PDB file of C-alpha atoms in Angstrom:
ATOM      1  CA  MET A   6      23.827 -53.229  -4.441  1.00  0.00           C
ATOM      2  CA  GLN A   7      20.633 -53.288  -6.462  1.00  0.00           C
ATOM      3  CA  ALA A   8      17.344 -53.348  -4.634  1.00  0.00           C
ATOM      4  CA  ASP A   9      16.137 -56.458  -6.483  1.00  0.00           C
ATOM      5  CA  LYS A  10      19.361 -58.313  -5.592  1.00  0.00           C
ATOM      6  CA  LEU A  11      19.050 -57.335  -1.961  1.00  0.00           C
ATOM      7  CA  PHE A  12      15.392 -58.223  -1.618  1.00  0.00           C
ATOM      8  CA  GLY A  13      15.189 -61.104  -4.076  1.00  0.00           C
ATOM      9  CA  VAL A  14      11.857 -62.192  -5.437  1.00  0.00           C
ATOM     10  CA  HIS A  15       9.825 -60.294  -2.825  1.00  0.00           C
ATOM     11  CA  PHE A  16      10.756 -56.984  -4.434  1.00  0.00           C
ATOM     12  CA  LEU A  17       9.367 -58.142  -7.794  1.00  0.00           C
ATOM     13  CA  ALA A  18       6.344 -59.744  -6.145  1.00  0.00           C
ATOM     14  CA  ALA A  19       5.441 -56.526  -4.290  1.00  0.00           C
ATOM     15  CA  GLN A  20       5.781 -54.483  -7.505  1.00  0.00           C
ATOM     16  CA  LEU A  21       3.578 -56.925  -9.360  1.00  0.00           C
ATOM     17  CA  ARG A  22       0.978 -56.918  -6.571  1.00  0.00           C
ATOM     18  CA  GLU A  23       0.849 -53.127  -6.792  1.00  0.00           C
ATOM     19  CA  HIS A  24       0.352 -53.325 -10.534  1.00  0.00           C
ATOM     20  CA  ARG A  25      -2.393 -55.911 -10.101  1.00  0.00           C
ATOM     21  CA  ALA A  26      -4.142 -53.731  -7.475  1.00  0.00           C
ATOM     22  CA  GLY A  27      -4.400 -50.987 -10.132  1.00  0.00           C
ATOM     23  CA  VAL A  28      -5.826 -53.377 -12.729  1.00  0.00           C
ATOM     24  CA  LEU A  29      -8.415 -54.760 -10.295  1.00  0.00           C
ATOM     25  CA  ALA A  30      -9.343 -51.252  -9.097  1.00  0.00           C
ATOM     26  CA  ALA A  31      -9.960 -50.286 -12.737  1.00  0.00           C
ATOM     27  CA  ASN A  32     -12.255 -53.305 -13.113  1.00  0.00           C
ATOM     28  CA  ILE A  33     -14.227 -52.321 -10.007  1.00  0.00           C
ATOM     29  CA  ALA A  34     -14.385 -48.666 -11.116  1.00  0.00           C
ATOM     30  CA  ASN A  35     -15.822 -49.719 -14.477  1.00  0.00           C
ATOM     31  CA  ALA A  36     -18.394 -52.142 -13.066  1.00  0.00           C
ATOM     32  CA  ASP A  37     -21.202 -50.052 -14.616  1.00  0.00           C
ATOM     33  CA  THR A  38     -19.477 -49.029 -17.865  1.00  0.00           C
ATOM     34  CA  PRO A  39     -21.089 -50.541 -20.983  1.00  0.00           C
ATOM     35  CA  HIS A  40     -18.792 -52.746 -23.146  1.00  0.00           C
ATOM     36  CA  TYR A  41     -15.976 -52.708 -20.578  1.00  0.00           C
ATOM     37  CA  LYS A  42     -14.115 -56.045 -20.403  1.00  0.00           C
ATOM     38  CA  ALA A  43     -12.638 -57.091 -17.051  1.00  0.00           C
ATOM     39  CA  ARG A  44      -8.919 -57.923 -17.105  1.00  0.00           C
ATOM     40  CA  ASP A  45      -6.358 -59.432 -14.798  1.00  0.00           C
ATOM     41  CA  VAL A  46      -2.654 -60.258 -14.562  1.00  0.00           C
ATOM     42  CA  ASP A  47      -1.428 -63.875 -14.649  1.00  0.00           C
ATOM     43  CA  PHE A  48       0.718 -63.477 -11.543  1.00  0.00           C
ATOM     44  CA  GLY A  49       2.634 -66.764 -11.749  1.00  0.00           C
ATOM     45  CA  ALA A  50       3.574 -66.359 -15.418  1.00  0.00           C
ATOM     46  CA  VAL A  51       4.709 -62.739 -15.069  1.00  0.00           C
ATOM     47  CA  LEU A  52       6.691 -63.364 -11.878  1.00  0.00           C
ATOM     48  CA  GLY A  53       8.408 -66.368 -13.502  1.00  0.00           C
ATOM     49  CA  GLN A  54       9.226 -64.224 -16.520  1.00  0.00           C
ATOM     50  CA  ALA A  55      10.510 -61.335 -14.405  1.00  0.00           C
ATOM     51  CA  ALA A  56      12.624 -63.656 -12.265  1.00  0.00           C
ATOM     52  CA  GLY A  57      14.215 -64.845 -15.531  1.00  0.00           C
ATOM     53  CA  ARG A  58      13.304 -68.471 -15.082  1.00  0.00           C
ATOM     54  CA  ASP A  59      11.814 -68.897 -18.520  1.00  0.00           C
ATOM     55  CA  LEU A  60      10.368 -67.040 -21.508  1.00  0.00           C
ATOM     56  CA  THR A  61      13.550 -64.997 -22.021  1.00  0.00           C
ATOM     57  CA  LEU A  62      13.904 -64.180 -25.686  1.00  0.00           C
ATOM     58  CA  ARG A  63      17.273 -65.092 -27.188  1.00  0.00           C
ATOM     59  CA  THR A  64      18.767 -62.418 -29.478  1.00  0.00           C
ATOM     60  CA  THR A  65      21.040 -63.595 -32.283  1.00  0.00           C
ATOM     61  CA  HIS A  66      21.398 -60.329 -34.187  1.00  0.00           C
ATOM     62  CA  ALA A  67      22.409 -56.835 -33.159  1.00  0.00           C
ATOM     63  CA  ALA A  68      19.112 -55.400 -34.412  1.00  0.00           C
ATOM     64  CA  HIS A  69      16.994 -57.787 -32.379  1.00  0.00           C
ATOM     65  CA  VAL A  70      15.027 -56.168 -29.609  1.00  0.00           C
ATOM     66  CA  PRO A  71      15.438 -58.022 -26.313  1.00  0.00           C
ATOM     67  CA  LEU A  72      12.262 -58.723 -24.361  1.00  0.00           C
ATOM     68  CA  ASN A  73      12.763 -56.890 -21.134  1.00  0.00           C
ATOM     69  CA  ALA A  74      10.479 -58.374 -18.520  1.00  0.00           C
ATOM     70  CA  SER A  75       9.278 -56.080 -15.781  1.00  0.00           C
ATOM     71  CA  PRO A  76       5.925 -55.950 -13.967  1.00  0.00           C
ATOM     72  CA  GLY A  77       4.976 -52.955 -16.101  1.00  0.00           C
ATOM     73  CA  ASP A  78       4.962 -55.201 -19.165  1.00  0.00           C
ATOM     74  CA  ALA A  79       2.615 -57.629 -17.433  1.00  0.00           C
ATOM     75  CA  ARG A  80       0.332 -58.902 -20.149  1.00  0.00           C
ATOM     76  CA  LEU A  81      -3.251 -58.294 -19.228  1.00  0.00           C
ATOM     77  CA  GLN A  82      -5.676 -61.062 -19.974  1.00  0.00           C
ATOM     78  CA  TYR A  83      -9.419 -60.823 -20.319  1.00  0.00           C
ATOM     79  CA  ARG A  84     -11.454 -62.550 -17.673  1.00  0.00           C
ATOM     80  CA  ASN A  85     -14.031 -65.156 -18.657  1.00  0.00           C
ATOM     81  CA  PRO A  86     -17.346 -63.791 -17.367  1.00  0.00           C
ATOM     82  CA  LEU A  87     -19.392 -65.991 -15.052  1.00  0.00           C
ATOM     83  CA  GLN A  88     -22.575 -64.199 -16.034  1.00  0.00           C
ATOM     84  CA  ALA A  89     -22.757 -62.257 -19.256  1.00  0.00           C
ATOM     85  CA  SER A  90     -24.625 -58.963 -19.010  1.00  0.00           C
ATOM     86  CA  LEU A  91     -26.762 -57.298 -21.669  1.00  0.00           C
ATOM     87  CA  ASP A  92     -24.585 -54.187 -22.014  1.00  0.00           C
ATOM     88  CA  GLY A  93     -21.437 -56.167 -22.879  1.00  0.00           C
ATOM     89  CA  ASN A  94     -19.777 -55.528 -19.514  1.00  0.00           C
ATOM     90  CA  THR A  95     -17.897 -58.551 -18.121  1.00  0.00           C
ATOM     91  CA  VAL A  96     -17.098 -57.198 -14.633  1.00  0.00           C
ATOM     92  CA  ASP A  97     -18.421 -59.384 -11.830  1.00  0.00           C
ATOM     93  CA  VAL A  98     -18.024 -57.080  -8.834  1.00  0.00           C
ATOM     94  CA  HIS A  99     -17.918 -59.922  -6.306  1.00  0.00           C
ATOM     95  CA  VAL A 100     -15.172 -61.762  -8.168  1.00  0.00           C
ATOM     96  CA  GLU A 101     -13.163 -58.540  -8.520  1.00  0.00           C
ATOM     97  CA  HIS A 102     -13.689 -57.638  -4.881  1.00  0.00           C
ATOM     98  CA  ALA A 103     -12.492 -61.082  -3.767  1.00  0.00           C
ATOM     99  CA  ALA A 104      -9.469 -60.848  -6.068  1.00  0.00           C
ATOM    100  CA  PHE A 105      -8.662 -57.372  -4.732  1.00  0.00           C
ATOM    101  CA  ALA A 106      -8.834 -58.570  -1.113  1.00  0.00           C
ATOM    102  CA  GLU A 107      -6.679 -61.602  -1.946  1.00  0.00           C
ATOM    103  CA  ASN A 108      -4.163 -59.373  -3.717  1.00  0.00           C
ATOM    104  CA  ALA A 109      -4.060 -56.988  -0.735  1.00  0.00           C
ATOM    105  CA  LEU A 110      -3.357 -59.882   1.619  1.00  0.00           C
ATOM    106  CA  GLN A 111      -0.579 -61.215  -0.595  1.00  0.00           C
ATOM    107  CA  TYR A 112       0.882 -57.715  -0.864  1.00  0.00           C
ATOM    108  CA  GLN A 113       0.945 -57.550   2.929  1.00  0.00           C
ATOM    109  CA  THR A 114       2.732 -60.913   2.950  1.00  0.00           C
ATOM    110  CA  SER A 115       5.362 -59.535   0.558  1.00  0.00           C
ATOM    111  CA  LEU A 116       5.739 -56.481   2.806  1.00  0.00           C
ATOM    112  CA  GLN A 117       6.187 -58.693   5.855  1.00  0.00           C
ATOM    113  CA  LEU A 118       8.935 -60.680   4.124  1.00  0.00           C
ATOM    114  CA  LEU A 119      10.632 -57.477   2.912  1.00  0.00           C
ATOM    115  CA  ASP A 120      10.414 -56.097   6.427  1.00  0.00           C
ATOM    116  CA  ALA A 121      12.103 -59.196   7.837  1.00  0.00           C
ATOM    117  CA  ARG A 122      14.856 -58.879   5.219  1.00  0.00           C
ATOM    118  CA  ILE A 123      15.421 -55.183   6.018  1.00  0.00           C
ATOM    119  CA  LYS A 124      15.553 -55.910   9.735  1.00  0.00           C
ATOM    120  CA  GLY A 125      18.045 -58.720   9.083  1.00  0.00           C
ATOM    121  CA  VAL A 126      20.312 -56.457   7.026  1.00  0.00           C
ATOM    122  CA  VAL A 127      20.109 -53.665   9.633  1.00  0.00           C
ATOM    123  CA  LYS A 128      21.002 -56.165  12.356  1.00  0.00           C
ATOM    124  CA  ALA A 129      23.989 -57.373  10.328  1.00  0.00           C
ATOM    125  CA  LEU A 130      25.138 -53.773   9.783  1.00  0.00           C
ATOM    126  CA  THR A 131      24.777 -52.562  13.349  1.00  0.00           C
ATOM    127  CA  GLY A 132      25.874 -55.782  14.977  1.00  0.00           C
ATOM    128  CA  ASP A 133      23.687 -55.419  18.075  1.00  0.00           C
TER     129      ASP A 133
ATOM    130  CA  MET B  28       3.909 -46.222  -7.508  1.00  0.00           C
ATOM    131  CA  SER B  29       0.755 -47.769  -8.797  1.00  0.00           C
ATOM    132  CA  LEU B  30      -0.972 -47.922  -5.416  1.00  0.00           C
ATOM    133  CA  PHE B  31      -1.381 -44.139  -5.735  1.00  0.00           C
ATOM    134  CA  ASN B  32      -3.087 -44.739  -9.103  1.00  0.00           C
ATOM    135  CA  VAL B  33      -5.688 -46.776  -7.278  1.00  0.00           C
ATOM    136  CA  PHE B  34      -6.855 -43.566  -5.568  1.00  0.00           C
ATOM    137  CA  ASP B  35      -7.282 -41.837  -8.959  1.00  0.00           C
ATOM    138  CA  ILE B  36      -9.146 -44.820 -10.393  1.00  0.00           C
ATOM    139  CA  ALA B  37     -11.460 -45.326  -7.409  1.00  0.00           C
ATOM    140  CA  GLY B  38     -11.906 -41.534  -7.100  1.00  0.00           C
ATOM    141  CA  SER B  39     -13.087 -41.251 -10.710  1.00  0.00           C
ATOM    142  CA  ALA B  40     -15.575 -44.051 -10.069  1.00  0.00           C
ATOM    143  CA  VAL B  41     -16.827 -42.401  -6.873  1.00  0.00           C
ATOM    144  CA  SER B  42     -17.485 -39.097  -8.650  1.00  0.00           C
ATOM    145  CA  ALA B  43     -19.180 -40.902 -11.570  1.00  0.00           C
ATOM    146  CA  GLN B  44     -21.427 -42.824  -9.182  1.00  0.00           C
ATOM    147  CA  SER B  45     -22.286 -39.682  -7.211  1.00  0.00           C
ATOM    148  CA  LEU B  46     -23.356 -37.992 -10.447  1.00  0.00           C
ATOM    149  CA  ARG B  47     -25.516 -41.039 -11.146  1.00  0.00           C
ATOM    150  CA  LEU B  48     -27.064 -40.628  -7.683  1.00  0.00           C
ATOM    151  CA  ASN B  49     -27.668 -36.964  -8.520  1.00  0.00           C
ATOM    152  CA  THR B  50     -29.527 -37.746 -11.751  1.00  0.00           C
ATOM    153  CA  THR B  51     -31.566 -40.378  -9.894  1.00  0.00           C
ATOM    154  CA  ALA B  52     -32.489 -37.825  -7.222  1.00  0.00           C
ATOM    155  CA  SER B  53     -33.474 -35.338  -9.921  1.00  0.00           C
ATOM    156  CA  ASN B  54     -35.583 -37.974 -11.704  1.00  0.00           C
ATOM    157  CA  LEU B  55     -37.359 -39.033  -8.522  1.00  0.00           C
ATOM    158  CA  ALA B  56     -37.989 -35.404  -7.504  1.00  0.00           C
ATOM    159  CA  ASN B  57     -39.569 -34.748 -10.902  1.00  0.00           C
ATOM    160  CA  ALA B  58     -41.493 -38.028 -11.118  1.00  0.00           C
ATOM    161  CA  ASP B  59     -44.804 -36.159 -10.773  1.00  0.00           C
ATOM    162  CA  SER B  60     -43.953 -33.069 -12.811  1.00  0.00           C
ATOM    163  CA  VAL B  61     -46.552 -32.193 -15.436  1.00  0.00           C
ATOM    164  CA  ALA B  62     -46.649 -29.854 -18.428  1.00  0.00           C
ATOM    165  CA  GLY B  63     -49.180 -28.614 -20.933  1.00  0.00           C
ATOM    166  CA  ASP B  64     -47.352 -29.877 -24.016  1.00  0.00           C
ATOM    167  CA  PRO B  65     -45.256 -33.033 -24.608  1.00  0.00           C
ATOM    168  CA  ASP B  66     -42.075 -31.103 -25.555  1.00  0.00           C
ATOM    169  CA  SER B  67     -41.598 -29.195 -22.308  1.00  0.00           C
ATOM    170  CA  VAL B  68     -42.330 -32.046 -19.890  1.00  0.00           C
ATOM    171  CA  TYR B  69     -39.474 -33.394 -17.736  1.00  0.00           C
ATOM    172  CA  ARG B  70     -37.793 -36.497 -19.166  1.00  0.00           C
ATOM    173  CA  ALA B  71     -35.800 -39.043 -17.145  1.00  0.00           C
ATOM    174  CA  ARG B  72     -32.058 -38.373 -17.338  1.00  0.00           C
ATOM    175  CA  GLN B  73     -29.344 -41.032 -17.303  1.00  0.00           C
ATOM    176  CA  PRO B  74     -25.572 -40.575 -17.203  1.00  0.00           C
ATOM    177  CA  VAL B  75     -23.390 -42.375 -19.785  1.00  0.00           C
ATOM    178  CA  PHE B  76     -20.151 -43.909 -18.486  1.00  0.00           C
ATOM    179  CA  GLN B  77     -17.016 -44.601 -20.501  1.00  0.00           C
ATOM    180  CA  ALA B  78     -13.753 -46.294 -19.530  1.00  0.00           C
ATOM    181  CA  MET B  79     -10.838 -43.834 -19.559  1.00  0.00           C
ATOM    182  CA  SER B  80      -7.826 -44.942 -21.563  1.00  0.00           C
ATOM    183  CA  LEU B  81      -4.254 -44.754 -20.369  1.00  0.00           C
ATOM    184  CA  PRO B  82      -1.830 -42.397 -22.161  1.00  0.00           C
ATOM    185  CA  ASP B  83      -0.445 -45.316 -24.214  1.00  0.00           C
ATOM    186  CA  GLY B  84      -3.871 -46.137 -25.622  1.00  0.00           C
ATOM    187  CA  ARG B  85      -4.714 -49.094 -23.424  1.00  0.00           C
ATOM    188  CA  VAL B  86      -8.158 -48.960 -21.877  1.00  0.00           C
ATOM    189  CA  GLY B  87      -8.268 -49.479 -18.153  1.00  0.00           C
ATOM    190  CA  ALA B  88      -7.727 -46.537 -15.906  1.00  0.00           C
ATOM    191  CA  GLY B  89     -10.728 -44.861 -14.337  1.00  0.00           C
ATOM    192  CA  VAL B  90     -14.210 -44.149 -15.552  1.00  0.00           C
ATOM    193  CA  ARG B  91     -15.533 -40.857 -16.903  1.00  0.00           C
ATOM    194  CA  MET B  92     -18.879 -39.330 -17.759  1.00  0.00           C
ATOM    195  CA  LEU B  93     -19.574 -38.937 -21.463  1.00  0.00           C
ATOM    196  CA  GLY B  94     -22.669 -36.902 -20.704  1.00  0.00           C
ATOM    197  CA  VAL B  95     -26.252 -37.142 -19.630  1.00  0.00           C
ATOM    198  CA  VAL B  96     -28.917 -38.420 -22.016  1.00  0.00           C
ATOM    199  CA  GLU B  97     -32.657 -37.906 -21.742  1.00  0.00           C
ATOM    200  CA  SER B  98     -34.974 -40.889 -22.006  1.00  0.00           C
ATOM    201  CA  ALA B  99     -36.861 -41.107 -25.327  1.00  0.00           C
ATOM    202  CA  ALA B 100     -39.865 -42.879 -23.783  1.00  0.00           C
ATOM    203  CA  PRO B 101     -43.130 -41.040 -24.494  1.00  0.00           C
ATOM    204  CA  PRO B 102     -44.568 -38.982 -21.600  1.00  0.00           C
ATOM    205  CA  THR B 103     -47.713 -40.230 -19.907  1.00  0.00           C
ATOM    206  CA  VAL B 104     -50.834 -38.456 -21.183  1.00  0.00           C
ATOM    207  CA  ARG B 105     -53.712 -37.884 -18.750  1.00  0.00           C
ATOM    208  CA  HIS B 106     -57.137 -36.528 -19.594  1.00  0.00           C
ATOM    209  CA  ASP B 107     -57.797 -33.922 -16.904  1.00  0.00           C
ATOM    210  CA  PRO B 108     -59.692 -30.859 -18.254  1.00  0.00           C
ATOM    211  CA  ASN B 109     -59.827 -29.209 -14.810  1.00  0.00           C
ATOM    212  CA  HIS B 110     -56.033 -29.152 -14.447  1.00  0.00           C
ATOM    213  CA  PRO B 111     -54.697 -25.577 -14.717  1.00  0.00           C
ATOM    214  CA  MET B 112     -52.007 -26.719 -17.211  1.00  0.00           C
ATOM    215  CA  ALA B 113     -54.334 -28.741 -19.439  1.00  0.00           C
ATOM    216  CA  ASN B 114     -54.124 -27.965 -23.179  1.00  0.00           C
ATOM    217  CA  ALA B 115     -57.070 -27.247 -25.490  1.00  0.00           C
ATOM    218  CA  ASP B 116     -57.987 -30.962 -25.629  1.00  0.00           C
ATOM    219  CA  GLY B 117     -58.006 -31.156 -21.815  1.00  0.00           C
ATOM    220  CA  GLU B 118     -54.821 -33.269 -21.673  1.00  0.00           C
ATOM    221  CA  VAL B 119     -51.818 -32.920 -19.336  1.00  0.00           C
ATOM    222  CA  PHE B 120     -48.473 -34.582 -19.933  1.00  0.00           C
ATOM    223  CA  ALA B 121     -46.639 -36.216 -17.031  1.00  0.00           C
ATOM    224  CA  SER B 122     -42.901 -37.034 -16.979  1.00  0.00           C
ATOM    225  CA  ASN B 123     -41.744 -40.438 -18.237  1.00  0.00           C
ATOM    226  CA  VAL B 124     -39.796 -41.247 -15.038  1.00  0.00           C
ATOM    227  CA  ASP B 125     -40.166 -44.881 -13.918  1.00  0.00           C
ATOM    228  CA  PRO B 126     -39.865 -44.668 -10.093  1.00  0.00           C
ATOM    229  CA  VAL B 127     -39.138 -48.400  -9.700  1.00  0.00           C
ATOM    230  CA  ALA B 128     -36.280 -48.283 -12.220  1.00  0.00           C
ATOM    231  CA  GLU B 129     -34.929 -45.177 -10.496  1.00  0.00           C
ATOM    232  CA  LEU B 130     -34.918 -46.874  -7.090  1.00  0.00           C
ATOM    233  CA  VAL B 131     -33.057 -49.862  -8.554  1.00  0.00           C
ATOM    234  CA  ASN B 132     -30.582 -47.413 -10.100  1.00  0.00           C
ATOM    235  CA  MET B 133     -30.134 -45.697  -6.757  1.00  0.00           C
ATOM    236  CA  ILE B 134     -29.328 -48.968  -4.967  1.00  0.00           C
ATOM    237  CA  SER B 135     -26.884 -49.986  -7.702  1.00  0.00           C
ATOM    238  CA  ALA B 136     -25.132 -46.600  -7.601  1.00  0.00           C
ATOM    239  CA  SER B 137     -24.829 -46.562  -3.817  1.00  0.00           C
ATOM    240  CA  ARG B 138     -23.410 -50.114  -3.772  1.00  0.00           C
ATOM    241  CA  SER B 139     -20.837 -49.222  -6.416  1.00  0.00           C
ATOM    242  CA  TYR B 140     -19.933 -46.090  -4.447  1.00  0.00           C
ATOM    243  CA  GLN B 141     -19.390 -48.175  -1.297  1.00  0.00           C
ATOM    244  CA  THR B 142     -17.266 -50.737  -3.158  1.00  0.00           C
ATOM    245  CA  ASN B 143     -14.947 -48.046  -4.490  1.00  0.00           C
ATOM    246  CA  ILE B 144     -14.593 -46.446  -1.060  1.00  0.00           C
ATOM    247  CA  GLU B 145     -13.634 -49.890   0.239  1.00  0.00           C
ATOM    248  CA  VAL B 146     -10.969 -50.158  -2.472  1.00  0.00           C
ATOM    249  CA  MET B 147      -9.522 -46.800  -1.396  1.00  0.00           C
ATOM    250  CA  ASN B 148      -9.536 -47.845   2.261  1.00  0.00           C
ATOM    251  CA  THR B 149      -7.653 -51.064   1.502  1.00  0.00           C
ATOM    252  CA  SER B 150      -5.084 -49.170  -0.595  1.00  0.00           C
ATOM    253  CA  LYS B 151      -4.607 -46.662   2.200  1.00  0.00           C
ATOM    254  CA  THR B 152      -3.862 -49.452   4.674  1.00  0.00           C
ATOM    255  CA  LEU B 153      -1.371 -51.017   2.250  1.00  0.00           C
ATOM    256  CA  LEU B 154       0.396 -47.703   1.613  1.00  0.00           C
ATOM    257  CA  LEU B 155       0.698 -46.998   5.323  1.00  0.00           C
ATOM    258  CA  ARG B 156       2.188 -50.424   5.861  1.00  0.00           C
ATOM    259  CA  THR B 157       4.646 -49.816   3.011  1.00  0.00           C
ATOM    260  CA  LEU B 158       5.693 -46.542   4.609  1.00  0.00           C
ATOM    261  CA  SER B 159       6.435 -48.268   7.898  1.00  0.00           C
ATOM    262  CA  LEU B 160       8.739 -50.872   6.291  1.00  0.00           C
ATOM    263  CA  GLY B 161      11.849 -51.524   8.377  1.00  0.00           C
ATOM    264  CA  GLN B 162      10.587 -49.659  11.458  1.00  0.00           C
TER     265      GLN B 162
END
């Protein structure tokens, strides 16, 4: 049984949250780097794509390359800066910090749901 | 596991910010240094940051130091013929360090340092929780 079949959408969500944590950490790390542009992941769009609900590319020829959606392919989008700075940097540390905290909380939620699923499966297997 | 990457990213930022704190300390320590000619006087130093790119060419991993540049602002000239380092015209040259700008720099660097430590702390908590899944 594949892990993503066993754990459903929470498996994908946790992977995507991890990926997003890296992107946001890079934004925070580069808060003082000139010309750095802050980026983020559109969580809803990527999760929908990865869950195969939409945006799947139809291939009609053997040479066509199928679009394989996984969190690693998550398209990064540039953030619209609230306050432009003179050195061309668009990182707003407070916004990034808030997004990082929010992402951490949602990751914990995914973990909690995964945990419940694991406990359920273990209970079914052991029968106690 | 990209949560481990977070430690590399935040770690690179922490070391970059600590180097920035080091240059600020050096600038403040030498704020009152003087010399007899304008070429040998201490000049304010500033680190230059650059975003590190990922192996596949995308920008957006950590931050690295490109190097340290010296300020091009002219040194302050004082007329002080009794100074032991005064030149033939009785002038001494003081460093071009701006103490106010350096203090602002110091606060900015220490805040950035704290933010990145916070990021590492949060990631540590998340990793520990991941490790205890199903227990």
